[in-house]
mmCIF file of C-alpha atoms and ligand atoms in Angstrom:
data_model
loop_
_atom_site.group_PDB
_atom_site.id
_atom_site.type_symbol
_atom_site.label_atom_id
_atom_site.label_comp_id
_atom_site.label_asym_id
_atom_site.label_seq_id
_atom_site.Cartn_x
_atom_site.Cartn_y
_atom_site.Cartn_z
ATOM 1 C CA MET A 47 54.838 -55.665 269.608
ATOM 2 C CA LEU A 48 57.209 -54.848 266.830
ATOM 3 C CA LEU A 49 60.970 -54.870 267.310
ATOM 4 C CA PRO A 50 62.101 -51.541 268.042
ATOM 5 C CA ARG A 51 64.318 -50.208 264.898
ATOM 6 C CA GLU A 52 67.792 -50.382 266.568
ATOM 7 C CA GLU A 53 66.867 -54.166 267.769
ATOM 8 C CA ALA A 54 65.697 -55.032 264.125
ATOM 9 C CA THR A 55 68.924 -53.655 262.458
ATOM 10 C CA ALA A 56 71.224 -55.413 265.185
ATOM 11 C CA ILE A 57 69.514 -58.719 264.187
ATOM 12 C CA LEU A 58 69.645 -58.117 260.583
ATOM 13 C CA SER A 59 72.899 -57.219 258.657
ATOM 14 C CA PRO A 60 73.535 -53.601 257.991
ATOM 15 C CA MET A 61 73.126 -54.418 253.913
ATOM 16 C CA LYS A 62 71.311 -51.799 252.296
ATOM 17 C CA VAL A 63 68.765 -52.856 249.308
ATOM 18 C CA PRO A 64 67.459 -49.995 247.904
ATOM 19 C CA LEU A 65 64.140 -50.254 246.087
ATOM 20 C CA LEU A 66 66.239 -49.281 242.722
ATOM 21 C CA ASP A 67 69.734 -49.016 242.144
ATOM 22 C CA LEU A 68 70.252 -46.639 239.166
ATOM 23 C CA ALA A 69 74.075 -46.550 239.494
ATOM 24 C CA ALA A 70 74.418 -50.364 239.117
ATOM 25 C CA GLN A 71 72.561 -50.538 235.798
ATOM 26 C CA TYR A 72 74.744 -47.276 234.589
ATOM 27 C CA HIS A 73 78.257 -49.294 235.528
ATOM 28 C CA GLU A 74 77.047 -51.697 233.143
ATOM 29 C CA VAL A 75 76.332 -49.368 230.053
ATOM 30 C CA GLU A 76 78.595 -46.667 230.883
ATOM 31 C CA THR A 77 80.991 -46.791 228.162
ATOM 32 C CA GLU A 78 78.630 -47.742 225.415
ATOM 33 C CA VAL A 79 76.093 -44.801 226.578
ATOM 34 C CA ARG A 80 79.143 -42.078 226.727
ATOM 35 C CA ALA A 81 80.015 -43.274 223.307
ATOM 36 C CA ALA A 82 76.583 -43.147 222.026
ATOM 37 C CA ILE A 83 75.877 -39.623 223.485
ATOM 38 C CA ASP A 84 79.019 -38.543 221.830
ATOM 39 C CA ARG A 85 77.846 -39.697 218.307
ATOM 40 C CA VAL A 86 75.134 -37.156 219.038
ATOM 41 C CA LEU A 87 77.213 -34.419 219.870
ATOM 42 C CA ASP A 88 79.212 -35.165 216.946
ATOM 43 C CA THR A 89 76.602 -34.937 214.548
ATOM 44 C CA ARG A 90 74.262 -32.402 216.580
ATOM 45 C CA HIS A 91 70.812 -34.092 216.041
ATOM 46 C CA TYR A 92 69.650 -32.488 219.505
ATOM 47 C CA VAL A 93 66.150 -33.315 218.788
ATOM 48 C CA LEU A 94 64.555 -36.445 217.249
ATOM 49 C CA GLY A 95 67.086 -37.285 214.139
ATOM 50 C CA PRO A 96 68.487 -40.748 213.136
ATOM 51 C CA GLU A 97 68.969 -42.393 216.688
ATOM 52 C CA VAL A 98 65.446 -41.339 217.333
ATOM 53 C CA VAL A 99 64.068 -42.792 214.099
ATOM 54 C CA ALA A 100 66.198 -46.224 214.879
ATOM 55 C CA LEU A 101 64.667 -46.379 218.180
ATOM 56 C CA GLU A 102 61.107 -45.717 216.992
ATOM 57 C CA GLN A 103 61.690 -48.842 214.947
ATOM 58 C CA GLU A 104 63.538 -50.987 217.475
ATOM 59 C CA VAL A 105 60.657 -50.463 220.081
ATOM 60 C CA ALA A 106 57.709 -50.855 217.965
ATOM 61 C CA ALA A 107 59.167 -54.291 216.878
ATOM 62 C CA VAL A 108 59.098 -55.060 220.607
ATOM 63 C CA CYS A 109 55.462 -54.038 221.062
ATOM 64 C CA GLY A 110 54.503 -55.614 217.737
ATOM 65 C CA ALA A 111 53.500 -52.422 216.173
ATOM 66 C CA ARG A 112 54.575 -51.053 212.835
ATOM 67 C CA HIS A 113 55.035 -47.424 214.030
ATOM 68 C CA GLY A 114 56.699 -45.914 217.136
ATOM 69 C CA ILE A 115 56.567 -42.183 217.491
ATOM 70 C CA GLY A 116 59.015 -40.727 219.832
ATOM 71 C CA VAL A 117 58.024 -38.433 222.257
ATOM 72 C CA SER A 118 59.135 -36.222 225.454
ATOM 73 C CA SER A 119 57.473 -38.274 228.105
ATOM 74 C CA GLY A 120 55.035 -41.102 228.805
ATOM 75 C CA THR A 121 52.608 -38.575 229.808
ATOM 76 C CA ASP A 122 52.857 -36.730 226.780
ATOM 77 C CA ALA A 123 52.430 -40.104 224.561
ATOM 78 C CA ILE A 124 49.213 -40.630 226.469
ATOM 79 C CA LEU A 125 48.138 -36.907 225.761
ATOM 80 C CA ALA A 126 49.217 -37.010 222.079
ATOM 81 C CA ALA A 127 47.453 -40.059 221.503
ATOM 82 C CA LEU A 128 44.155 -38.465 222.916
ATOM 83 C CA MET A 129 44.743 -35.438 220.998
ATOM 84 C CA ALA A 130 45.214 -37.474 217.757
ATOM 85 C CA LEU A 131 42.086 -39.192 218.437
ATOM 86 C CA GLY A 132 40.307 -36.085 218.637
ATOM 87 C CA ILE A 133 39.124 -36.959 222.092
ATOM 88 C CA GLY A 134 37.922 -33.534 223.942
ATOM 89 C CA PRO A 135 35.084 -31.785 225.630
ATOM 90 C CA GLY A 136 31.896 -33.744 226.044
ATOM 91 C CA ASP A 137 33.657 -37.230 225.762
ATOM 92 C CA GLU A 138 34.113 -39.907 228.187
ATOM 93 C CA VAL A 139 37.059 -42.051 228.776
ATOM 94 C CA ILE A 140 37.171 -45.072 230.910
ATOM 95 C CA VAL A 141 40.752 -45.325 233.191
ATOM 96 C CA PRO A 142 41.124 -47.182 236.156
ATOM 97 C CA THR A 143 41.479 -45.527 239.394
ATOM 98 C CA PHE A 144 44.591 -47.244 240.734
ATOM 99 C CA THR A 145 47.462 -46.125 238.368
ATOM 100 C CA PHE A 146 49.931 -43.309 238.426
ATOM 101 C CA PHE A 147 48.255 -39.907 237.963
ATOM 102 C CA ALA A 148 49.204 -39.315 234.265
ATOM 103 C CA THR A 149 46.823 -41.978 232.815
ATOM 104 C CA ALA A 150 43.617 -39.709 233.908
ATOM 105 C CA GLY A 151 45.155 -36.207 234.290
ATOM 106 C CA CYS A 152 45.729 -36.312 230.282
ATOM 107 C CA VAL A 153 42.166 -36.785 229.637
ATOM 108 C CA ALA A 154 41.243 -34.096 231.749
ATOM 109 C CA ARG A 155 43.821 -31.894 230.126
ATOM 110 C CA VAL A 156 42.156 -32.586 226.737
ATOM 111 C CA GLY A 157 38.747 -31.254 228.242
ATOM 112 C CA ALA A 158 37.431 -34.733 228.075
ATOM 113 C CA THR A 159 36.086 -36.689 231.420
ATOM 114 C CA PRO A 160 37.777 -39.225 233.321
ATOM 115 C CA VAL A 161 35.480 -42.048 234.297
ATOM 116 C CA PHE A 162 37.254 -44.010 236.874
ATOM 117 C CA VAL A 163 36.568 -47.756 237.527
ATOM 118 C CA ASP A 164 37.609 -50.334 239.991
ATOM 119 C CA VAL A 165 40.060 -52.693 239.799
ATOM 120 C CA LEU A 166 40.555 -56.757 240.159
ATOM 121 C CA PRO A 167 41.971 -57.728 243.835
ATOM 122 C CA ASP A 168 44.209 -60.305 242.453
ATOM 123 C CA THR A 169 46.237 -58.237 239.763
ATOM 124 C CA PHE A 170 45.114 -54.604 240.452
ATOM 125 C CA ASN A 171 44.435 -54.086 236.872
ATOM 126 C CA ILE A 172 41.245 -52.566 235.735
ATOM 127 C CA ASP A 173 38.147 -54.696 236.007
ATOM 128 C CA PRO A 174 36.358 -55.372 232.976
ATOM 129 C CA ALA A 175 32.986 -55.892 234.280
ATOM 130 C CA ALA A 176 33.312 -52.183 235.800
ATOM 131 C CA ILE A 177 34.178 -51.093 232.412
ATOM 132 C CA ALA A 178 31.042 -52.598 230.955
ATOM 133 C CA ARG A 179 28.898 -50.871 233.435
ATOM 134 C CA ALA A 180 30.537 -47.534 233.166
ATOM 135 C CA ILE A 181 29.822 -47.275 229.151
ATOM 136 C CA THR A 182 27.458 -44.479 228.188
ATOM 137 C CA GLU A 183 26.699 -42.869 224.710
ATOM 138 C CA ARG A 184 29.654 -40.286 225.380
ATOM 139 C CA THR A 185 32.155 -42.821 226.027
ATOM 140 C CA LYS A 186 34.984 -42.694 223.437
ATOM 141 C CA ALA A 187 37.952 -44.648 224.787
ATOM 142 C CA ILE A 188 39.214 -47.002 227.297
ATOM 143 C CA ILE A 189 42.575 -46.412 228.763
ATOM 144 C CA PRO A 190 43.782 -49.968 230.270
ATOM 145 C CA VAL A 191 46.835 -49.784 232.248
ATOM 146 C CA HIS A 192 49.265 -52.931 232.552
ATOM 147 C CA LEU A 193 49.947 -51.989 236.172
ATOM 148 C CA TYR A 194 53.370 -53.130 237.577
ATOM 149 C CA GLY A 195 54.362 -55.051 234.326
ATOM 150 C CA GLN A 196 51.460 -57.377 233.864
ATOM 151 C CA CYS A 197 48.832 -56.816 231.054
ATOM 152 C CA ALA A 198 45.223 -56.036 231.777
ATOM 153 C CA ASP A 199 42.681 -58.624 230.510
ATOM 154 C CA MET A 200 42.690 -57.470 226.954
ATOM 155 C CA LYS A 201 40.443 -60.162 225.729
ATOM 156 C CA ARG A 202 37.550 -58.730 227.350
ATOM 157 C CA ILE A 203 38.445 -54.989 227.237
ATOM 158 C CA MET A 204 38.936 -55.193 223.239
ATOM 159 C CA ALA A 205 36.024 -57.211 222.975
ATOM 160 C CA LEU A 206 33.863 -54.458 224.757
ATOM 161 C CA ALA A 207 35.703 -51.825 222.662
ATOM 162 C CA VAL A 208 34.559 -53.821 219.579
ATOM 163 C CA ARG A 209 30.998 -54.161 220.556
ATOM 164 C CA HIS A 210 30.658 -50.397 221.490
ATOM 165 C CA GLY A 211 33.103 -48.916 218.867
ATOM 166 C CA LEU A 212 35.746 -47.553 221.429
ATOM 167 C CA ALA A 213 39.073 -46.413 220.891
ATOM 168 C CA VAL A 214 41.553 -48.450 223.204
ATOM 169 C CA ILE A 215 44.680 -46.789 224.456
ATOM 170 C CA GLU A 216 47.053 -48.984 226.419
ATOM 171 C CA ASP A 217 48.838 -47.257 229.423
ATOM 172 C CA ALA A 218 51.939 -49.463 228.571
ATOM 173 C CA ALA A 219 54.243 -47.282 230.814
ATOM 174 C CA GLN A 220 55.312 -50.051 233.284
ATOM 175 C CA SER A 221 55.266 -52.875 230.738
ATOM 176 C CA ILE A 222 57.228 -52.955 227.776
ATOM 177 C CA GLY A 223 58.448 -56.537 226.887
ATOM 178 C CA ALA A 224 55.058 -57.978 228.669
ATOM 179 C CA SER A 225 52.696 -60.259 226.945
ATOM 180 C CA TYR A 226 48.940 -61.027 226.932
ATOM 181 C CA GLU A 227 48.181 -64.727 225.529
ATOM 182 C CA GLY A 228 51.411 -64.487 223.426
ATOM 183 C CA ARG A 229 51.032 -60.796 221.795
ATOM 184 C CA PRO A 230 53.018 -58.114 223.147
ATOM 185 C CA ALA A 231 51.775 -55.218 225.328
ATOM 186 C CA GLY A 232 51.190 -52.351 223.055
ATOM 187 C CA SER A 233 49.808 -54.554 220.083
ATOM 188 C CA PHE A 234 46.048 -54.464 221.232
ATOM 189 C CA GLY A 235 44.592 -51.125 221.274
ATOM 190 C CA VAL A 236 44.746 -48.468 218.305
ATOM 191 C CA ALA A 237 47.742 -47.024 220.226
ATOM 192 C CA ALA A 238 49.955 -47.686 223.195
ATOM 193 C CA ALA A 239 51.862 -44.997 225.521
ATOM 194 C CA LEU A 240 55.204 -46.086 226.946
ATOM 195 C CA SER A 241 57.530 -44.408 229.378
ATOM 196 C CA PHE A 242 61.314 -44.255 229.596
ATOM 197 C CA TYR A 243 61.158 -42.397 232.801
ATOM 198 C CA PRO A 244 64.342 -43.210 234.649
ATOM 199 C CA THR A 245 62.476 -45.797 237.087
ATOM 200 C CA LYS A 246 61.103 -47.566 234.117
ATOM 201 C CA ASN A 247 62.039 -50.989 233.033
ATOM 202 C CA LEU A 248 63.719 -49.272 229.894
ATOM 203 C CA SER A 249 64.925 -46.074 231.048
ATOM 204 C CA ALA A 250 66.145 -42.781 229.697
ATOM 205 C CA MET A 251 68.704 -40.549 231.204
ATOM 206 C CA GLY A 252 65.811 -37.900 231.438
ATOM 207 C CA ASP A 253 62.101 -37.971 230.401
ATOM 208 C CA ALA A 254 61.301 -39.752 227.252
ATOM 209 C CA GLY A 255 58.353 -41.704 226.166
ATOM 210 C CA MET A 256 56.823 -43.273 222.909
ATOM 211 C CA VAL A 257 53.479 -43.927 221.246
ATOM 212 C CA VAL A 258 53.322 -47.005 219.358
ATOM 213 C CA THR A 259 50.681 -47.892 216.737
ATOM 214 C CA ASN A 260 49.667 -50.159 213.934
ATOM 215 C CA ASP A 261 47.499 -47.324 212.445
ATOM 216 C CA ASP A 262 49.238 -45.838 209.374
ATOM 217 C CA ALA A 263 46.969 -42.779 209.390
ATOM 218 C CA LEU A 264 47.400 -42.374 213.505
ATOM 219 C CA ALA A 265 51.108 -42.577 213.093
ATOM 220 C CA GLU A 266 51.013 -39.791 210.683
ATOM 221 C CA LYS A 267 48.981 -37.701 212.679
ATOM 222 C CA LEU A 268 51.073 -38.283 215.630
ATOM 223 C CA ARG A 269 54.372 -37.480 213.914
ATOM 224 C CA PHE A 270 52.756 -33.878 213.367
ATOM 225 C CA MET A 271 51.121 -33.587 216.806
ATOM 226 C CA ARG A 272 54.351 -34.041 218.619
ATOM 227 C CA ASP A 273 55.609 -31.035 216.645
ATOM 228 C CA HIS A 274 52.759 -28.653 217.038
ATOM 229 C CA GLY A 275 50.829 -30.170 214.121
ATOM 230 C CA GLN A 276 53.080 -28.440 211.662
ATOM 231 C CA ASN A 277 53.233 -29.833 208.071
ATOM 232 C CA PRO A 278 54.996 -28.596 205.945
ATOM 233 C CA ARG A 279 57.085 -26.354 208.296
ATOM 234 C CA TYR A 280 54.944 -23.233 209.787
ATOM 235 C CA TYR A 281 51.678 -24.634 208.030
ATOM 236 C CA TYR A 282 49.389 -25.993 211.006
ATOM 237 C CA HIS A 283 46.622 -28.059 210.016
ATOM 238 C CA PHE A 284 45.569 -29.213 213.547
ATOM 239 C CA ILE A 285 47.081 -28.109 217.101
ATOM 240 C CA GLY A 286 49.675 -29.889 218.583
ATOM 241 C CA GLY A 287 52.499 -29.185 221.092
ATOM 242 C CA ASN A 288 56.181 -29.904 221.506
ATOM 243 C CA PHE A 289 56.270 -33.329 222.322
ATOM 244 C CA ARG A 290 59.689 -34.344 220.708
ATOM 245 C CA LEU A 291 62.246 -36.904 221.843
ATOM 246 C CA ASP A 292 65.766 -35.720 222.432
ATOM 247 C CA GLY A 293 68.283 -37.442 220.126
ATOM 248 C CA ILE A 294 70.504 -37.928 223.183
ATOM 249 C CA GLN A 295 67.740 -39.861 225.132
ATOM 250 C CA GLY A 296 67.265 -42.056 221.753
ATOM 251 C CA ALA A 297 70.799 -42.978 221.570
ATOM 252 C CA VAL A 298 71.058 -43.889 225.231
ATOM 253 C CA LEU A 299 67.880 -45.778 224.941
ATOM 254 C CA ARG A 300 69.064 -47.906 222.219
ATOM 255 C CA VAL A 301 72.187 -48.851 224.214
ATOM 256 C CA LYS A 302 69.823 -49.953 226.930
ATOM 257 C CA LEU A 303 67.053 -51.631 224.491
ATOM 258 C CA LYS A 304 69.869 -54.365 223.583
ATOM 259 C CA ARG A 305 69.815 -55.329 227.291
ATOM 260 C CA LEU A 306 66.144 -55.194 228.023
ATOM 261 C CA ALA A 307 65.661 -58.762 227.604
ATOM 262 C CA GLY A 308 68.464 -59.784 229.910
ATOM 263 C CA TRP A 309 67.324 -57.417 232.290
ATOM 264 C CA THR A 310 63.668 -58.579 232.054
ATOM 265 C CA ALA A 311 64.818 -62.274 232.683
ATOM 266 C CA ALA A 312 66.438 -61.113 235.788
ATOM 267 C CA ARG A 313 63.476 -59.593 237.068
ATOM 268 C CA GLN A 314 61.720 -62.558 236.345
ATOM 269 C CA ARG A 315 64.151 -64.666 238.400
ATOM 270 C CA HIS A 316 63.968 -62.386 241.286
ATOM 271 C CA ALA A 317 60.211 -62.581 241.148
ATOM 272 C CA ALA A 318 60.284 -66.581 241.261
ATOM 273 C CA ARG A 319 62.533 -66.266 244.239
ATOM 274 C CA TYR A 320 60.477 -64.196 246.223
ATOM 275 C CA ASP A 321 57.196 -66.568 245.079
ATOM 276 C CA ARG A 322 59.141 -69.438 246.265
ATOM 277 C CA GLU A 323 60.553 -68.184 249.459
ATOM 278 C CA LEU A 324 58.031 -66.230 250.802
ATOM 279 C CA ALA A 325 55.001 -68.768 249.947
ATOM 280 C CA ASP A 326 54.797 -69.765 253.717
ATOM 281 C CA ALA A 327 54.692 -65.844 255.017
ATOM 282 C CA SER A 328 51.611 -64.020 256.018
ATOM 283 C CA VAL A 329 51.988 -61.440 253.230
ATOM 284 C CA VAL A 330 49.731 -61.797 249.895
ATOM 285 C CA LEU A 331 51.854 -62.503 247.178
ATOM 286 C CA PRO A 332 51.413 -60.920 243.296
ATOM 287 C CA VAL A 333 49.351 -63.243 241.296
ATOM 288 C CA THR A 334 50.814 -64.001 238.017
ATOM 289 C CA LEU A 335 48.057 -65.247 235.360
ATOM 290 C CA ALA A 336 48.779 -68.022 233.327
ATOM 291 C CA GLU A 337 48.087 -66.115 229.936
ATOM 292 C CA CYS A 338 50.477 -63.028 230.715
ATOM 293 C CA GLY A 339 53.996 -62.764 230.382
ATOM 294 C CA HIS A 340 55.133 -60.615 233.631
ATOM 295 C CA VAL A 341 57.940 -58.066 233.333
ATOM 296 C CA TYR A 342 57.724 -57.255 236.996
ATOM 297 C CA HIS A 343 58.117 -53.574 237.010
ATOM 298 C CA GLN A 344 57.142 -53.938 240.331
ATOM 299 C CA TYR A 345 56.711 -56.971 242.707
ATOM 300 C CA THR A 346 54.054 -55.789 244.712
ATOM 301 C CA ILE A 347 52.526 -57.657 248.079
ATOM 302 C CA ARG A 348 49.658 -56.741 250.049
ATOM 303 C CA SER A 349 49.780 -56.694 254.230
ATOM 304 C CA ARG A 350 47.349 -55.235 256.242
ATOM 305 C CA ARG A 351 50.018 -53.991 258.417
ATOM 306 C CA ARG A 352 51.516 -52.320 255.439
ATOM 307 C CA ASP A 353 52.859 -49.288 257.125
ATOM 308 C CA ALA A 354 54.390 -51.137 260.006
ATOM 309 C CA LEU A 355 56.260 -53.331 257.571
ATOM 310 C CA GLN A 356 57.543 -50.715 255.377
ATOM 311 C CA SER A 357 59.077 -48.798 258.315
ATOM 312 C CA PHE A 358 60.732 -51.891 259.651
ATOM 313 C CA LEU A 359 61.808 -52.540 256.315
ATOM 314 C CA ALA A 360 63.401 -49.240 256.227
ATOM 315 C CA GLY A 361 64.948 -49.700 259.500
ATOM 316 C CA ALA A 362 66.626 -52.937 258.103
ATOM 317 C CA GLY A 363 67.900 -51.041 255.340
ATOM 318 C CA VAL A 364 65.449 -52.522 252.641
ATOM 319 C CA GLY A 365 63.672 -49.711 250.485
ATOM 320 C CA SER A 366 60.216 -50.205 249.476
ATOM 321 C CA GLY A 367 57.337 -48.479 247.628
ATOM 322 C CA VAL A 368 53.873 -47.807 247.738
ATOM 323 C CA TYR A 369 52.133 -47.494 244.320
ATOM 324 C CA TYR A 370 49.726 -46.023 245.044
ATOM 325 C CA PRO A 371 48.614 -44.429 248.287
ATOM 326 C CA LEU A 372 45.426 -42.643 247.275
ATOM 327 C CA PRO A 373 43.393 -43.821 244.315
ATOM 328 C CA LEU A 374 42.561 -41.149 241.871
ATOM 329 C CA HIS A 375 38.918 -40.929 242.094
ATOM 330 C CA LEU A 376 39.336 -39.559 245.583
ATOM 331 C CA GLN A 377 42.135 -37.044 244.960
ATOM 332 C CA PRO A 378 41.407 -33.292 245.531
ATOM 333 C CA CYS A 379 42.132 -32.310 242.144
ATOM 334 C CA PHE A 380 39.231 -34.488 240.648
ATOM 335 C CA GLU A 381 36.798 -33.356 243.318
ATOM 336 C CA TYR A 382 34.798 -31.765 240.800
ATOM 337 C CA LEU A 383 33.747 -35.160 239.362
ATOM 338 C CA GLY A 384 32.121 -36.245 242.572
ATOM 339 C CA TYR A 385 33.156 -39.674 243.516
ATOM 340 C CA ALA A 386 32.586 -40.600 247.090
ATOM 341 C CA LYS A 387 34.661 -43.039 249.267
ATOM 342 C CA GLY A 388 33.328 -46.458 248.807
ATOM 343 C CA ALA A 389 33.077 -45.865 244.870
ATOM 344 C CA CYS A 390 35.807 -48.147 244.206
ATOM 345 C CA PRO A 391 36.230 -50.122 247.410
ATOM 346 C CA VAL A 392 39.003 -52.776 246.143
ATOM 347 C CA ALA A 393 41.324 -50.066 244.895
ATOM 348 C CA GLU A 394 40.610 -48.224 248.040
ATOM 349 C CA GLN A 395 41.592 -51.234 250.219
ATOM 350 C CA ALA A 396 44.782 -51.946 247.977
ATOM 351 C CA ALA A 397 45.911 -48.294 248.601
ATOM 352 C CA GLY A 398 46.226 -48.874 252.130
ATOM 353 C CA GLU A 399 47.786 -52.660 251.702
ATOM 354 C CA VAL A 400 50.483 -52.447 248.735
ATOM 355 C CA LEU A 401 53.949 -52.625 248.874
ATOM 356 C CA SER A 402 56.569 -52.925 246.275
ATOM 357 C CA LEU A 403 59.743 -54.574 247.177
ATOM 358 C CA PRO A 404 63.204 -54.262 245.579
ATOM 359 C CA ILE A 405 63.144 -56.221 242.207
ATOM 360 C CA TYR A 406 65.791 -54.605 239.942
ATOM 361 C CA SER A 407 67.666 -56.330 237.645
ATOM 362 C CA GLU A 408 71.040 -55.891 239.313
ATOM 363 C CA MET A 409 70.052 -56.712 242.752
ATOM 364 C CA SER A 410 72.256 -59.652 244.345
ATOM 365 C CA ASP A 411 71.057 -62.759 245.374
ATOM 366 C CA GLU A 412 72.497 -61.705 249.240
ATOM 367 C CA GLN A 413 70.556 -58.513 248.696
ATOM 368 C CA GLN A 414 67.547 -60.126 248.154
ATOM 369 C CA GLY A 415 68.084 -62.968 250.919
ATOM 370 C CA HIS A 416 68.192 -60.064 253.394
ATOM 371 C CA VAL A 417 64.915 -58.555 251.966
ATOM 372 C CA ILE A 418 63.307 -62.088 252.429
ATOM 373 C CA GLU A 419 64.852 -62.363 255.916
ATOM 374 C CA SER A 420 63.659 -58.900 257.122
ATOM 375 C CA ILE A 421 60.268 -59.807 255.942
ATOM 376 C CA ARG A 422 60.308 -62.811 257.873
ATOM 377 C CA VAL A 423 61.702 -61.236 261.141
ATOM 378 C CA PHE A 424 58.823 -58.628 260.946
ATOM 379 C CA GLU A 425 56.452 -61.513 260.905
ATOM 380 C CA ARG A 426 57.921 -63.280 263.736
ATOM 381 C CA SER A 427 58.188 -60.106 265.718
ATOM 382 C CA GLY A 428 54.728 -59.243 265.166
ATOM 383 C CA SER A 429 51.445 -60.188 266.831
ATOM 384 C CA GLY A 430 50.731 -63.408 265.623
ATOM 385 C CA VAL A 431 46.925 -63.112 265.681
ATOM 386 C CA ALA A 432 47.284 -60.059 262.954
ATOM 387 C CA ALA A 433 50.024 -61.936 261.074
ATOM 388 C CA ARG A 434 47.932 -65.110 260.667
ATOM 389 C CA GLY A 435 44.798 -63.600 259.570
ATOM 390 C CA GLU A 436 46.404 -62.197 256.558
ATOM 391 C CA SER A 437 46.889 -65.036 254.045
ATOM 392 C CA GLY A 438 43.646 -66.782 254.616
ATOM 393 C CA ARG A 439 41.693 -64.104 252.182
HETATM 394 C C1 PLP B 96 55.196 -43.654 234.751
HETATM 395 C C2 PLP B 96 53.867 -43.731 234.172
HETATM 396 C C3 PLP B 96 53.165 -42.668 233.098
HETATM 397 C C4 PLP B 96 53.814 -41.548 232.744
HETATM 398 O O1 PLP B 96 55.172 -41.519 232.188
HETATM 399 P P1 PLP B 96 56.102 -40.393 232.374
HETATM 400 O O2 PLP B 96 57.143 -40.583 231.260
HETATM 401 O O3 PLP B 96 56.786 -40.463 233.742
HETATM 402 O O4 PLP B 96 55.355 -39.042 231.839
HETATM 403 C C5 PLP B 96 51.830 -42.818 232.814
HETATM 404 N N1 PLP B 96 51.183 -44.234 233.266
HETATM 405 C C6 PLP B 96 51.776 -45.006 234.177
HETATM 406 C C7 PLP B 96 51.160 -46.392 234.425
HETATM 407 C C8 PLP B 96 53.375 -44.559 234.486
HETATM 408 O O5 PLP B 96 53.653 -45.586 235.398
#
């Protein structure tokens, strides 16, 4: 039997550990961010402008790309990339089913067909063997997602893409600064999409995103694409949209980008401590592959008693998140594609078991200790049979 919530709260200290604490980060950068915003207000470069241009170069460098094109969100980065590649009706784009909605939503929005494939049970990233099985003569692109901050198997994915002449758009929304075999996330595909949504590792104070690419012609097309496709002004060669990035967000992001490496190192230290101190717990810990530099956007464990664990943690003042509770191939909006339950069994099982723990950079040692202790109390209080059964998989 589980302890009643009141009892758990009495045993554990009343400390609160949110899943993410944006206030803590803000305190660190407040003075500099306000000065940066003032610079934009003084010069009135509200949309695009010099701060955005500088940010584009700085972010592209982090991603091992020649070009960065600042856009209005990570979603619009994926959308603009698909549009610039000319993907549309009749085309198929292979995406993992276990990801944030935008990865596949954008494919459908350009009129193409998302083809959902399963993920790997250890990393939750797209399964290259499943990609190979899903390729048809209509396949135009693959969008691997570097989920939770760890790169997908880019060696095998790029080999498939080259063999079949497919474009690869990396969804790097959760993985700025990550690496695979020493190369940065964002440097593998023809383009990569980044998100600077406030919960991401590098976060704006509003919506923001970027496409990075090493393809000069694609970069030029993307610059027009984010501005309705116009060049010069009021002459439209193709149909784009308003995907422009605000100057204020560009200025804010530049202040934060200078600190990203330190923040990432803190996330990695927290992950190492969870790895160490939960090694003998019955929950399944995340797998970090040797070839991957993981930036721990999330630290995601698995438990067959996930929902009970999550509510127990909530009672102990510990925030946690489920990314994602329903795989995309089973979402009502994609019913028209005809996927049945069981089509992607690994993702379906993961959706019922994953739980992301607090891992934000500013979390104190004491707070993390409280998260770890809370999980231990939960395990001691749970039915021993169910608890012991978990780690053996
Ligand atoms: C956040 C996210 C996006 C979308 O980014 P927004 O900036 O929120 O539009 C796309 N893909 C993944 C995997 C994400 O995590």
